[in-house]
PDB file of C-alpha atoms in Angstrom:
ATOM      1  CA  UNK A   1     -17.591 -27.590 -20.074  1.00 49.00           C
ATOM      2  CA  UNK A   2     -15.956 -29.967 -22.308  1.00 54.00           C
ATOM      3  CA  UNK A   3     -16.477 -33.762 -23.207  1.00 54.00           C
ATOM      4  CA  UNK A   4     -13.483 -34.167 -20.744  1.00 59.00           C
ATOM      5  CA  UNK A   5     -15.127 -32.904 -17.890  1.00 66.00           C
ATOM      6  CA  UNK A   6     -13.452 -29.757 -17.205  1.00 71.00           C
ATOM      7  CA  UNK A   7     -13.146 -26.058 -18.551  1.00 76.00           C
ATOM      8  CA  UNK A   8     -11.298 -22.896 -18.442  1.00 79.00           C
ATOM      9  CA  UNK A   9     -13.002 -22.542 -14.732  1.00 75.00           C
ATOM     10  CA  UNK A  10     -10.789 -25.113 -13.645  1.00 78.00           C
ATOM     11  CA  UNK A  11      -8.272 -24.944 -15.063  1.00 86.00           C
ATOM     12  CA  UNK A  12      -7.123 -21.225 -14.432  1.00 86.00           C
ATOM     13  CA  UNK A  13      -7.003 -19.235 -11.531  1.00 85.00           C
ATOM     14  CA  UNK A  14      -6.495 -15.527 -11.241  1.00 84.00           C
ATOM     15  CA  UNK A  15      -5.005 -13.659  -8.495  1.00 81.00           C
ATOM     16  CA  UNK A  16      -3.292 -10.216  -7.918  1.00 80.00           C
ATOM     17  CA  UNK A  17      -1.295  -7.703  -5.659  1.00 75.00           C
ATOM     18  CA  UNK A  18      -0.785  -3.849  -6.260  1.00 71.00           C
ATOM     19  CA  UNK A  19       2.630  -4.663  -7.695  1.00 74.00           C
ATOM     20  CA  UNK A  20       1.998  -7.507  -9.925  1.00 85.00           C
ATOM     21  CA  UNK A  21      -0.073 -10.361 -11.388  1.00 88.00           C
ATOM     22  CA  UNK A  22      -0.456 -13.971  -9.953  1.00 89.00           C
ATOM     23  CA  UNK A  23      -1.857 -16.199 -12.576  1.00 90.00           C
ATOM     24  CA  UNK A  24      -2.026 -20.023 -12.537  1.00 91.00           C
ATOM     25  CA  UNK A  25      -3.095 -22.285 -15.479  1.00 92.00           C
ATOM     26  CA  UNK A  26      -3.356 -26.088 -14.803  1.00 91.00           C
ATOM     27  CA  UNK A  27      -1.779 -27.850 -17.612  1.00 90.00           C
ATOM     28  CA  UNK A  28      -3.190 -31.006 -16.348  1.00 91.00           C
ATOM     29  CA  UNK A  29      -7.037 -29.662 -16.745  1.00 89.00           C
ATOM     30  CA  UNK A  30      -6.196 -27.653 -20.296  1.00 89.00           C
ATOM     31  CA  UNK A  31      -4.484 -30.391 -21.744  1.00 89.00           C
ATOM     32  CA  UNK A  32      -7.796 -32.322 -20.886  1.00 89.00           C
ATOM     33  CA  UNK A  33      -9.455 -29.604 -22.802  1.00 87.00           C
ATOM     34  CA  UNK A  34      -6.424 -28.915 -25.812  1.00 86.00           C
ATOM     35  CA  UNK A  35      -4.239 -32.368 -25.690  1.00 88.00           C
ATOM     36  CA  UNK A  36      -1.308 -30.469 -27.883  1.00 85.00           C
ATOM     37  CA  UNK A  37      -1.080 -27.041 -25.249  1.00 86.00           C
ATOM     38  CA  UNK A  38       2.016 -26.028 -24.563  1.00 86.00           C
ATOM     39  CA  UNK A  39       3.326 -23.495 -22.340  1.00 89.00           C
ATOM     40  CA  UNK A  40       5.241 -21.609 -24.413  1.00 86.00           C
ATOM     41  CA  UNK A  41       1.637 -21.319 -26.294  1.00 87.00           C
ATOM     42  CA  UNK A  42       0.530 -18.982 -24.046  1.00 90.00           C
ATOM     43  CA  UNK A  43       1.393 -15.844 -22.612  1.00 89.00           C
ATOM     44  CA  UNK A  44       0.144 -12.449 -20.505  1.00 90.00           C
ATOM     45  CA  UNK A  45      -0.408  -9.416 -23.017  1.00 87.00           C
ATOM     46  CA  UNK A  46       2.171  -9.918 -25.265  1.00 84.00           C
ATOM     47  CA  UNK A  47       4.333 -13.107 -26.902  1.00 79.00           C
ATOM     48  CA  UNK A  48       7.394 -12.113 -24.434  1.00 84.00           C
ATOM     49  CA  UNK A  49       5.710 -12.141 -21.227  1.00 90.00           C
ATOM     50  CA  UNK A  50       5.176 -15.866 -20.946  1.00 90.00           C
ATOM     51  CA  UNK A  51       4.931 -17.810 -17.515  1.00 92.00           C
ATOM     52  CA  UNK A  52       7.237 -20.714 -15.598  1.00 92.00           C
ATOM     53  CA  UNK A  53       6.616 -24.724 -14.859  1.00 91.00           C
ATOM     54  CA  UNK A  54       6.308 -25.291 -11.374  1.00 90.00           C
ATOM     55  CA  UNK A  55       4.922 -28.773 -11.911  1.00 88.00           C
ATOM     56  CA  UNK A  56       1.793 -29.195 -13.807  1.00 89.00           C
ATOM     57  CA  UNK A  57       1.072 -25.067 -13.017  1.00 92.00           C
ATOM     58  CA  UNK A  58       2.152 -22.608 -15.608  1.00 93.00           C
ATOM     59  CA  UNK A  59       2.619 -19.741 -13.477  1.00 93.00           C
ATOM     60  CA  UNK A  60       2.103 -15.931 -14.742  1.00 92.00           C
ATOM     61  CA  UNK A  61       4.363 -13.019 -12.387  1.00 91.00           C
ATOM     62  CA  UNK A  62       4.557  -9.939 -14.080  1.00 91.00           C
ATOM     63  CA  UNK A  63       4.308  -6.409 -12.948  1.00 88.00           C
ATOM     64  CA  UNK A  64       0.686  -5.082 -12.785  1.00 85.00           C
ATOM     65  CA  UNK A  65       1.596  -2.689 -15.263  1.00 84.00           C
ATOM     66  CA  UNK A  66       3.424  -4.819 -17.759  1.00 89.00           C
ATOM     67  CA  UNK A  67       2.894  -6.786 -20.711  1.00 89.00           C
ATOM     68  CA  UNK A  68       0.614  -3.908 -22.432  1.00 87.00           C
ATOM     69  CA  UNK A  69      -1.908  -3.764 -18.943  1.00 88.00           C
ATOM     70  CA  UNK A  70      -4.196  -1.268 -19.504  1.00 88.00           C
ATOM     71  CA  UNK A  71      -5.094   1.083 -16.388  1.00 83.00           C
ATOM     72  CA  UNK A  72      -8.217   2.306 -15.462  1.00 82.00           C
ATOM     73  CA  UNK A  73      -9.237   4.946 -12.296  1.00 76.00           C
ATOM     74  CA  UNK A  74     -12.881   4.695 -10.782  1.00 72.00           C
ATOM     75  CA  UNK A  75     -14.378   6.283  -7.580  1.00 68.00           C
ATOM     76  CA  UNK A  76     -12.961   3.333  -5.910  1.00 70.00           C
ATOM     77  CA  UNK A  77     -10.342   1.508  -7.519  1.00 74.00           C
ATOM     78  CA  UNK A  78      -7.816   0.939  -9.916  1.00 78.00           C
ATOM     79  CA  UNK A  79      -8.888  -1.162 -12.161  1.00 82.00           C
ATOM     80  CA  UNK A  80      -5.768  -3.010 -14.382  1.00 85.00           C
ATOM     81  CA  UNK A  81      -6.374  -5.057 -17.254  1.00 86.00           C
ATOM     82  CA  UNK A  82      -5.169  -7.555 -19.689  1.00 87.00           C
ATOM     83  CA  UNK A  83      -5.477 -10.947 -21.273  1.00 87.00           C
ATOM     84  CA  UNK A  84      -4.230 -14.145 -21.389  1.00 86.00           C
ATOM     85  CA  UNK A  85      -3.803 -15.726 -24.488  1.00 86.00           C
ATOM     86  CA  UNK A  86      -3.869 -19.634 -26.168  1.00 87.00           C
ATOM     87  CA  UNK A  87      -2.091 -19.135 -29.433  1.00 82.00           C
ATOM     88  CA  UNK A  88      -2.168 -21.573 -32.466  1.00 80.00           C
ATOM     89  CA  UNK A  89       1.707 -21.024 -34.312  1.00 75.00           C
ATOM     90  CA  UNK A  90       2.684 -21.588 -37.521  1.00 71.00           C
ATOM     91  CA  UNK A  91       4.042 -25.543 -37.550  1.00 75.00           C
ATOM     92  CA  UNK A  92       6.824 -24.833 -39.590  1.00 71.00           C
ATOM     93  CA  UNK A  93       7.499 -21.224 -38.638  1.00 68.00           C
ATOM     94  CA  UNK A  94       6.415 -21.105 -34.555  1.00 69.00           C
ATOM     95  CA  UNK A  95       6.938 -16.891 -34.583  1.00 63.00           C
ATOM     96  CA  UNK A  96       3.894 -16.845 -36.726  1.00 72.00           C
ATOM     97  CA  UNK A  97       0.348 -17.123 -34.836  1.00 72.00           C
ATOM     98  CA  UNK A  98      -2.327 -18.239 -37.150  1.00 72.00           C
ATOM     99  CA  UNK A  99      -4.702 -18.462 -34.680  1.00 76.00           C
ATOM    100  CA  UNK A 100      -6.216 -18.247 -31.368  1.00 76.00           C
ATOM    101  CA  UNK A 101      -8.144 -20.752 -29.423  1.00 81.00           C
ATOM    102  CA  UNK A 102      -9.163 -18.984 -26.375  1.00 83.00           C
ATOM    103  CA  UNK A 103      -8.026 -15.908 -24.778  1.00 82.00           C
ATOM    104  CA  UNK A 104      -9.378 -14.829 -21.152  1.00 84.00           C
ATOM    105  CA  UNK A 105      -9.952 -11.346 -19.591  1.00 84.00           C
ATOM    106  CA  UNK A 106      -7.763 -10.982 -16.604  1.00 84.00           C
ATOM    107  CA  UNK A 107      -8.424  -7.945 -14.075  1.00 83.00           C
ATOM    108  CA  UNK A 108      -6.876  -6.773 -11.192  1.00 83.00           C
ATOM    109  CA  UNK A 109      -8.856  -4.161  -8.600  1.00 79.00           C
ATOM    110  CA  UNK A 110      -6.961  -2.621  -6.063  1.00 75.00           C
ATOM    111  CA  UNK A 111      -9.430  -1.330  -3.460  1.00 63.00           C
ATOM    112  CA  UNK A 112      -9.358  -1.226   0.051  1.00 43.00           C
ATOM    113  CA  UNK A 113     -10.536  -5.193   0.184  1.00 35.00           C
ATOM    114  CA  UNK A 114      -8.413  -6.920   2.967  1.00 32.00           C
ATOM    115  CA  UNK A 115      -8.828 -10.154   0.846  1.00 31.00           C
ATOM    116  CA  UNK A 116      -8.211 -11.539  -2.896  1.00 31.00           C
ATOM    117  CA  UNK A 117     -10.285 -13.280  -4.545  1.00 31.00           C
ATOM    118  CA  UNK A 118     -10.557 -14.066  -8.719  1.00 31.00           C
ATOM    119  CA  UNK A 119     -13.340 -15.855 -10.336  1.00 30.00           C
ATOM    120  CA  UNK A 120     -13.696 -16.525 -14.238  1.00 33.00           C
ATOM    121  CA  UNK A 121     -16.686 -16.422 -16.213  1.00 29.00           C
ATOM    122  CA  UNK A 122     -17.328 -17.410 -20.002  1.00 29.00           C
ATOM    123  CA  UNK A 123     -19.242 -16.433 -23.025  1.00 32.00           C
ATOM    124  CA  UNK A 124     -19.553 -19.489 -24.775  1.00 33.00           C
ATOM    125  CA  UNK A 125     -20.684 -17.877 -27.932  1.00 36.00           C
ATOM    126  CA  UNK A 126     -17.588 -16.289 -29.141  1.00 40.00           C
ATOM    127  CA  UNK A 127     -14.184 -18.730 -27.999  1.00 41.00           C
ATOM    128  CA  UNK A 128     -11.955 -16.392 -28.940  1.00 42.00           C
ATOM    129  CA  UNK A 129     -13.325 -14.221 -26.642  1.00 39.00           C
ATOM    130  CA  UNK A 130     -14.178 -16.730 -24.437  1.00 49.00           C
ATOM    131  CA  UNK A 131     -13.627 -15.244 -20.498  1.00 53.00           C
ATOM    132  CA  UNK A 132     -13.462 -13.302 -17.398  1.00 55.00           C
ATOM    133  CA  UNK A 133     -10.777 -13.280 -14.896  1.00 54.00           C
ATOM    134  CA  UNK A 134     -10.761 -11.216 -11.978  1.00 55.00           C
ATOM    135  CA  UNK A 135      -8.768 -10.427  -8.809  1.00 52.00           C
ATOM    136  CA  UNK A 136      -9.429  -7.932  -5.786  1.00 51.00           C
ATOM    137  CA  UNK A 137      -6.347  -6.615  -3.968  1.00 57.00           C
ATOM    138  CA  UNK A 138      -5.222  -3.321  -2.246  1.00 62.00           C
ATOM    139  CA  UNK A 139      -2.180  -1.416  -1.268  1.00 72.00           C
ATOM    140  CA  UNK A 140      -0.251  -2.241   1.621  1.00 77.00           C
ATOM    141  CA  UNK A 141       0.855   0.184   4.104  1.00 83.00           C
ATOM    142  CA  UNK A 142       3.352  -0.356   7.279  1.00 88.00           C
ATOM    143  CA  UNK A 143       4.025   1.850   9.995  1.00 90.00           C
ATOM    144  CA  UNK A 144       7.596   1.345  11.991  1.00 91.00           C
ATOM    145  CA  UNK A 145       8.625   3.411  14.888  1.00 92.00           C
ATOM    146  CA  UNK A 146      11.672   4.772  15.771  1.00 94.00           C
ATOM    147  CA  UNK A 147      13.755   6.659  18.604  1.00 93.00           C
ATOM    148  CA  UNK A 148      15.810   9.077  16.797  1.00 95.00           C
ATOM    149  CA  UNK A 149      15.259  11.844  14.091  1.00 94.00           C
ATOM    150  CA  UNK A 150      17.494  10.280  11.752  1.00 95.00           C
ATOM    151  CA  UNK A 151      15.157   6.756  11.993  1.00 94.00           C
ATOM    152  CA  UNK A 152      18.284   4.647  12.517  1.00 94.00           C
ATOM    153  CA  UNK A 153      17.378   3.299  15.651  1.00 93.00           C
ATOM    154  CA  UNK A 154      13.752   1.454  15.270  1.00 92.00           C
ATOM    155  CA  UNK A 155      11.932   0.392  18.469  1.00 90.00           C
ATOM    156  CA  UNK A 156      11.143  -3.182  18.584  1.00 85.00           C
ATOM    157  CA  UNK A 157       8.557  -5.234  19.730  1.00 80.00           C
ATOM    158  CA  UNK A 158       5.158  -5.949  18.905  1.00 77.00           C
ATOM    159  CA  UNK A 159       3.279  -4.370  20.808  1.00 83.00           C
ATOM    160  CA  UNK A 160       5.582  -0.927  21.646  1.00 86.00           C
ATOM    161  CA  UNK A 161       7.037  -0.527  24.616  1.00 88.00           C
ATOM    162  CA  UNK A 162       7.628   3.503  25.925  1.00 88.00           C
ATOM    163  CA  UNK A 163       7.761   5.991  28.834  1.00 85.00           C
ATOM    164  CA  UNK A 164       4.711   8.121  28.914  1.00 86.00           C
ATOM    165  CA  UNK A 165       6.089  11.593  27.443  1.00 88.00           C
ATOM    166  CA  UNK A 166       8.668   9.762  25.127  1.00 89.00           C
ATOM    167  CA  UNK A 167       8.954  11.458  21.479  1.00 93.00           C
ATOM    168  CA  UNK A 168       8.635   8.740  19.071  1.00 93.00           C
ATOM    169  CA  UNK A 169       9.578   8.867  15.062  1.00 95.00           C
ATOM    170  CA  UNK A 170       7.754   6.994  13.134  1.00 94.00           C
ATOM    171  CA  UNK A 171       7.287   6.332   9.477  1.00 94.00           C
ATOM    172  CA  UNK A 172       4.517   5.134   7.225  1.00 92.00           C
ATOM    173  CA  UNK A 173       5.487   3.835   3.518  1.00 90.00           C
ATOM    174  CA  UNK A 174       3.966   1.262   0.743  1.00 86.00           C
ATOM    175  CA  UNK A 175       6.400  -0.717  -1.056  1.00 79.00           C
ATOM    176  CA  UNK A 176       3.741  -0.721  -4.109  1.00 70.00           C
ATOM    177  CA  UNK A 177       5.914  -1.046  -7.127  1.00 66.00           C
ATOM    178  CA  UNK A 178       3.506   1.436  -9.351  1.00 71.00           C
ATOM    179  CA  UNK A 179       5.176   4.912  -9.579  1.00 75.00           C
ATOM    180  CA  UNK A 180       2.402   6.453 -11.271  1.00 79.00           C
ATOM    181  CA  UNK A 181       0.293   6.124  -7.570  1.00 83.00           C
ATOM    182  CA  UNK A 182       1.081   8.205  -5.017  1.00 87.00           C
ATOM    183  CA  UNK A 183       0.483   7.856  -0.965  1.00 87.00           C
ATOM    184  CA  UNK A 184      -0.856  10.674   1.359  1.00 88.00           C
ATOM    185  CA  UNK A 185      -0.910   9.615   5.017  1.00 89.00           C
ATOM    186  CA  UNK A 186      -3.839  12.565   5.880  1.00 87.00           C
ATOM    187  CA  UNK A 187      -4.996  11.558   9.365  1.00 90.00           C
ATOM    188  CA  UNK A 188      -3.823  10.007  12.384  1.00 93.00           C
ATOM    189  CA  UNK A 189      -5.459   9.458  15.426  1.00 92.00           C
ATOM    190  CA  UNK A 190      -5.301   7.695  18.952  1.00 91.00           C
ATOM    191  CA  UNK A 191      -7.825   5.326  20.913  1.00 90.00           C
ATOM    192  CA  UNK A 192      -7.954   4.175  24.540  1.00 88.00           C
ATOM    193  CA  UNK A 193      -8.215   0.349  23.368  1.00 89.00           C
ATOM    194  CA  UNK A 194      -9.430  -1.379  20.464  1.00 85.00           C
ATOM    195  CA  UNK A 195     -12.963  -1.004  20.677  1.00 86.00           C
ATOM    196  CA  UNK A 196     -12.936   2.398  22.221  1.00 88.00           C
ATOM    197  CA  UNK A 197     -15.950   4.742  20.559  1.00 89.00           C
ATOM    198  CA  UNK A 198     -15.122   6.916  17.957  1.00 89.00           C
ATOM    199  CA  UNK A 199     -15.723  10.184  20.944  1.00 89.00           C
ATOM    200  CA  UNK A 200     -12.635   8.901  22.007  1.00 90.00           C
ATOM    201  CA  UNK A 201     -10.616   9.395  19.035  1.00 90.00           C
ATOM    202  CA  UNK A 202      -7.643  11.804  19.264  1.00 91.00           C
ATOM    203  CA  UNK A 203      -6.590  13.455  16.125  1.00 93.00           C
ATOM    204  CA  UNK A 204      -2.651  14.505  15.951  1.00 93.00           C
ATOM    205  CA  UNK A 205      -2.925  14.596  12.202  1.00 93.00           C
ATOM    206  CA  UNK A 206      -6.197  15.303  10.246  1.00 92.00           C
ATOM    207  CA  UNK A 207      -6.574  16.172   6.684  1.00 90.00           C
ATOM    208  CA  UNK A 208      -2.592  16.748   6.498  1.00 90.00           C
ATOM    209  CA  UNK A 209      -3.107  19.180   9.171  1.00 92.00           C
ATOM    210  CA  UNK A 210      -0.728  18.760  12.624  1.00 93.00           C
ATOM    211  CA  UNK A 211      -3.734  18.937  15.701  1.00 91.00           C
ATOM    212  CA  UNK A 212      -1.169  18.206  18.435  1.00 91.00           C
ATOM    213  CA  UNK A 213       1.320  20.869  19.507  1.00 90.00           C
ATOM    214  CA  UNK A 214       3.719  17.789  19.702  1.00 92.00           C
ATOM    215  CA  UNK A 215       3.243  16.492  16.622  1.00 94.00           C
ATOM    216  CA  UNK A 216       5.561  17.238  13.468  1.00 95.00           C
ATOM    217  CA  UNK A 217       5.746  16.442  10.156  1.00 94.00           C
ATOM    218  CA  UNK A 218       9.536  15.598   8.990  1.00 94.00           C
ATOM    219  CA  UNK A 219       9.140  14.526   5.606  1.00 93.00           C
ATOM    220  CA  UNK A 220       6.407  13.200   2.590  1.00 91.00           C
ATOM    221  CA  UNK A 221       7.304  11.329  -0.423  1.00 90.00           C
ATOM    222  CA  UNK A 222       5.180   9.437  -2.810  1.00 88.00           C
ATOM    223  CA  UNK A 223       5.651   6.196  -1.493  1.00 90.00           C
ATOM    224  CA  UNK A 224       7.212   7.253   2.334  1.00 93.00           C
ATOM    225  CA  UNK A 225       5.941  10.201   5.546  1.00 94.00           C
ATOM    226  CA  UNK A 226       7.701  11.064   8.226  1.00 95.00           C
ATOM    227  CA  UNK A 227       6.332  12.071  11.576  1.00 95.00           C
ATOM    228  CA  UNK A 228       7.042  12.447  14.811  1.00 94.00           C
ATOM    229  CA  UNK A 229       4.681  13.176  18.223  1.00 92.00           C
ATOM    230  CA  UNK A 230       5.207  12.811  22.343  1.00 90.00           C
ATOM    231  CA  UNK A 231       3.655  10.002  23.534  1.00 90.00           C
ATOM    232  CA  UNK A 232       0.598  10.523  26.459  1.00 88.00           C
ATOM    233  CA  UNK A 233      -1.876   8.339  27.913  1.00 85.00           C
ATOM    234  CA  UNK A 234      -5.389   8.568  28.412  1.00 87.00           C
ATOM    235  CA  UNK A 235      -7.294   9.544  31.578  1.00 79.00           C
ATOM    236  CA  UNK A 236      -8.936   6.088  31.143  1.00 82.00           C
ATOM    237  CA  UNK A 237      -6.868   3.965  30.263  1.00 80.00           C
ATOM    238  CA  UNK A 238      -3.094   3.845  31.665  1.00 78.00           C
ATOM    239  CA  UNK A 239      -1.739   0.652  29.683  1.00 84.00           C
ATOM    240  CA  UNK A 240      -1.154   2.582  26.463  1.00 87.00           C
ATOM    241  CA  UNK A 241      -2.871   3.504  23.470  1.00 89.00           C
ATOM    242  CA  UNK A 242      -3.818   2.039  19.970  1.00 90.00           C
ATOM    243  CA  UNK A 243      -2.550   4.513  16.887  1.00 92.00           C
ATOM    244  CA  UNK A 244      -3.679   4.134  13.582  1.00 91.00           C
ATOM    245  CA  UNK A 245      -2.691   6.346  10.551  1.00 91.00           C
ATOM    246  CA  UNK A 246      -4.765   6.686   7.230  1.00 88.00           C
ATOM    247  CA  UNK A 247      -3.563   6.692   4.020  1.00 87.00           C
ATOM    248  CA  UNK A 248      -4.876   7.860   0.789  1.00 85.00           C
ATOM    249  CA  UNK A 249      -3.601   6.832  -2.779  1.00 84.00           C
ATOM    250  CA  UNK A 250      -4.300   9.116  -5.949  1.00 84.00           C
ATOM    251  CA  UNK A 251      -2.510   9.251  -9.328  1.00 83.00           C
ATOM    252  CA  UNK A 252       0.349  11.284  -9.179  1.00 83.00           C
ATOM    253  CA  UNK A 253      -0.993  13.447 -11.606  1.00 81.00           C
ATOM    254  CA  UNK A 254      -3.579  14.577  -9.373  1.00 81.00           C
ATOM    255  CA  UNK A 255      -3.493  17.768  -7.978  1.00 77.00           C
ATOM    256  CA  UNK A 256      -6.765  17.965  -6.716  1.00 75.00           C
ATOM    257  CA  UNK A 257      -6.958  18.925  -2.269  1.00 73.00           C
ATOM    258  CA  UNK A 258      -7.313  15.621  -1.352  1.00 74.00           C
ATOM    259  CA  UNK A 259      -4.266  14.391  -3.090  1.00 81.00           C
ATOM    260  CA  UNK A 260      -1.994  16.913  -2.139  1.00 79.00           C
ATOM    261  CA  UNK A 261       0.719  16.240   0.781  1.00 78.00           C
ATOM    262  CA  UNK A 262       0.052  19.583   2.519  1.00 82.00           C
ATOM    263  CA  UNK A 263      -2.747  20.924   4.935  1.00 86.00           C
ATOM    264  CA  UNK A 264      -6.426  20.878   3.353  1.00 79.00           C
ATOM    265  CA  UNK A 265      -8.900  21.739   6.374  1.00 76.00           C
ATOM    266  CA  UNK A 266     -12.367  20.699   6.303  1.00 64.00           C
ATOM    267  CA  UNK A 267     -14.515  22.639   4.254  1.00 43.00           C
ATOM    268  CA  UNK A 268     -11.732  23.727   1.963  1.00 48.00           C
ATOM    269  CA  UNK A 269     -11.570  21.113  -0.821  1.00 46.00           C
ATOM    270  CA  UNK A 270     -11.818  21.400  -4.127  1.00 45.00           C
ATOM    271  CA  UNK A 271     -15.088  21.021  -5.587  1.00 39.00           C
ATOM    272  CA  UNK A 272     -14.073  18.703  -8.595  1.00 42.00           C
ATOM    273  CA  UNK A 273     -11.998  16.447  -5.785  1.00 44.00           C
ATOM    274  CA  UNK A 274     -12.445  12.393  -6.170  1.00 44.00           C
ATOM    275  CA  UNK A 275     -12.294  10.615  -3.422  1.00 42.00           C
ATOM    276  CA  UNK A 276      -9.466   7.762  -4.371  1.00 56.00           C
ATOM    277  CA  UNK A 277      -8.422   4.553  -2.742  1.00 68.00           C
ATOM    278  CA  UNK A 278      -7.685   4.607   1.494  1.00 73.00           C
ATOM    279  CA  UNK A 279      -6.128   2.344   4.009  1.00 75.00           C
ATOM    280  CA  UNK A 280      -5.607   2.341   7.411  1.00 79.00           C
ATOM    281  CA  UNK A 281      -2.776   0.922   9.018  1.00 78.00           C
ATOM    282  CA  UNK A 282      -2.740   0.484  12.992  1.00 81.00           C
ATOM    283  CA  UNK A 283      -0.472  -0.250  16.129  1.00 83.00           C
ATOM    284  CA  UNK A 284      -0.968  -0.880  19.954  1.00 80.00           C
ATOM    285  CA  UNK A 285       1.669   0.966  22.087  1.00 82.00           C
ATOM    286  CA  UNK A 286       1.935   0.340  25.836  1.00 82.00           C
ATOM    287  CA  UNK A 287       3.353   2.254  28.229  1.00 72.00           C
ATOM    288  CA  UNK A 288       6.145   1.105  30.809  1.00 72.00           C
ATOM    289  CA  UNK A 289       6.976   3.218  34.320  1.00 59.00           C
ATOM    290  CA  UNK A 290      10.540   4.877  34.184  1.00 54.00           C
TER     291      UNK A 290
END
């Protein structure tokens, strides 16, 4: 805290996606703090990645793995990191820093969190070093459906409407921008209604394996699968039927059972296997009377 009232907790926020940082510094507050800040002062990383004026915000939107971010893999997340910097230039010659007179920590989880949230936290013993700024986020997945092979010809609505016995396409993808992660949709399953038990589950995919005879995989990609099975209905329930897939996301460097796109049965996983990041993605389809 500052004789003006305010500090770096006020003034900056940190947020974050899997494709890129969301950073917001309130020139109002630092200029409380530093009367002479200017934007072009500070920057993400690196003196070229710089942020844009929307009013009295400096806002930061870069990649999440640009501006010299550093990645890091735990058991469960992706940790990125870099910092924001407030440098002191040269008067007469600006491409010269001199100085520093803060620079903050910014880090970005992806995990399976349904939320983001930042906070920032200081050591005021050391200014150059002076913070903490952290955001939770995770990887999106969406599922579309579709009536043809060739998934030209996407079913709409929200809920699904189909006959009973109809074979329905359907594809699973991330539009994460970060090439270096790869997606494995592993399992897929079925329940009578939302809050159906779990001894009602119906596996058509599980770990990569196809468990219904009308279920087919078409095609996997890092980012994209491809699937296709023949709608039923349960004994129970006649309205339809809640799908959900789950997804998986590993470096694509990893070779290891659980992050390959093929069949890996229970019991057959490799010993030094990490379990890596998962989401589940989920839609209601109902059935209609041809």
């Amino acid at each position: 805290m500052t004789n003006s009232g305010y500090s770096l907790d006020n003034a900056i926020t940190s947020s974050c996606t899997s494709s890129g940082w969301y950073i917001q510094v309130d020139m109002y507050m630092l200029r409380q703090m530093y009367p002479l800040a200017r934007e072009s002062d500070i920057y993400l990383g690196e003196n070229s990645c710089t942020g844009y004026s929307n009013g009295y915000t400096l806002v930061f939107q870069h990649g999440i793995r640009d501006c010299l971010t550093s990645e890091t893999v735990t058991q469960n997340a992706i940790v990125y990191r870099n910092r924001l910097f407030y440098a002191m230039r040269d008067p007469q010659y600006p491409f010269i820093i001199r100085a520093y007179n803060w620079s903050i920590e910014v880090e970005c989880d992806v995990m399976r969190n349904e939320t983001a949230s930042s906070h920032i936290s200081h050591n005021t013993q050391n200014p150059f070093n002076s913070g903490h700024a952290q955001g939770t986020s995770h990887y999106n997945i969406t599922m579309r459906f579709y009536n043809d092979p060739n998934f030209q010809y996407e079913i709409p609505g929200n809920p699904l409407h189909v006959n009973v016995g109809t074979d329905v396409y359907i594809k699973v993808y991330t539009v994460a921008a970060d090439w270096g992660i790869k997606m494995i949709v592993h399992s897929c399953y079925t329940k009578p209604d939302l809050y159906a038990s779990d001894s009602l589950k119906y596996y058509i995919i599980r770990d990569g394996c196809e468990m219904d005879v009308n279920t087919h995989y078409i095609s996997q990609s890092t980012h994209e699968t491809k699937f296709m099975f023949r709608d039923f209905e349960y004994t129970s329930n006649h309205e339809g039927l809640y799908l959900y897939c789950d997804a998986t996301f590993c470096e694509t460097s990893n070779y290891f059972d659980q992050c390959q796109q093929s069949c890996n049965p229970r019991g057959k996983r490799g010993a030094e296997s990490r379990p890596r990041l998962t989401e589940t993605v989920q839609e209601r389809i109902i059935h209609t009377r041809k």
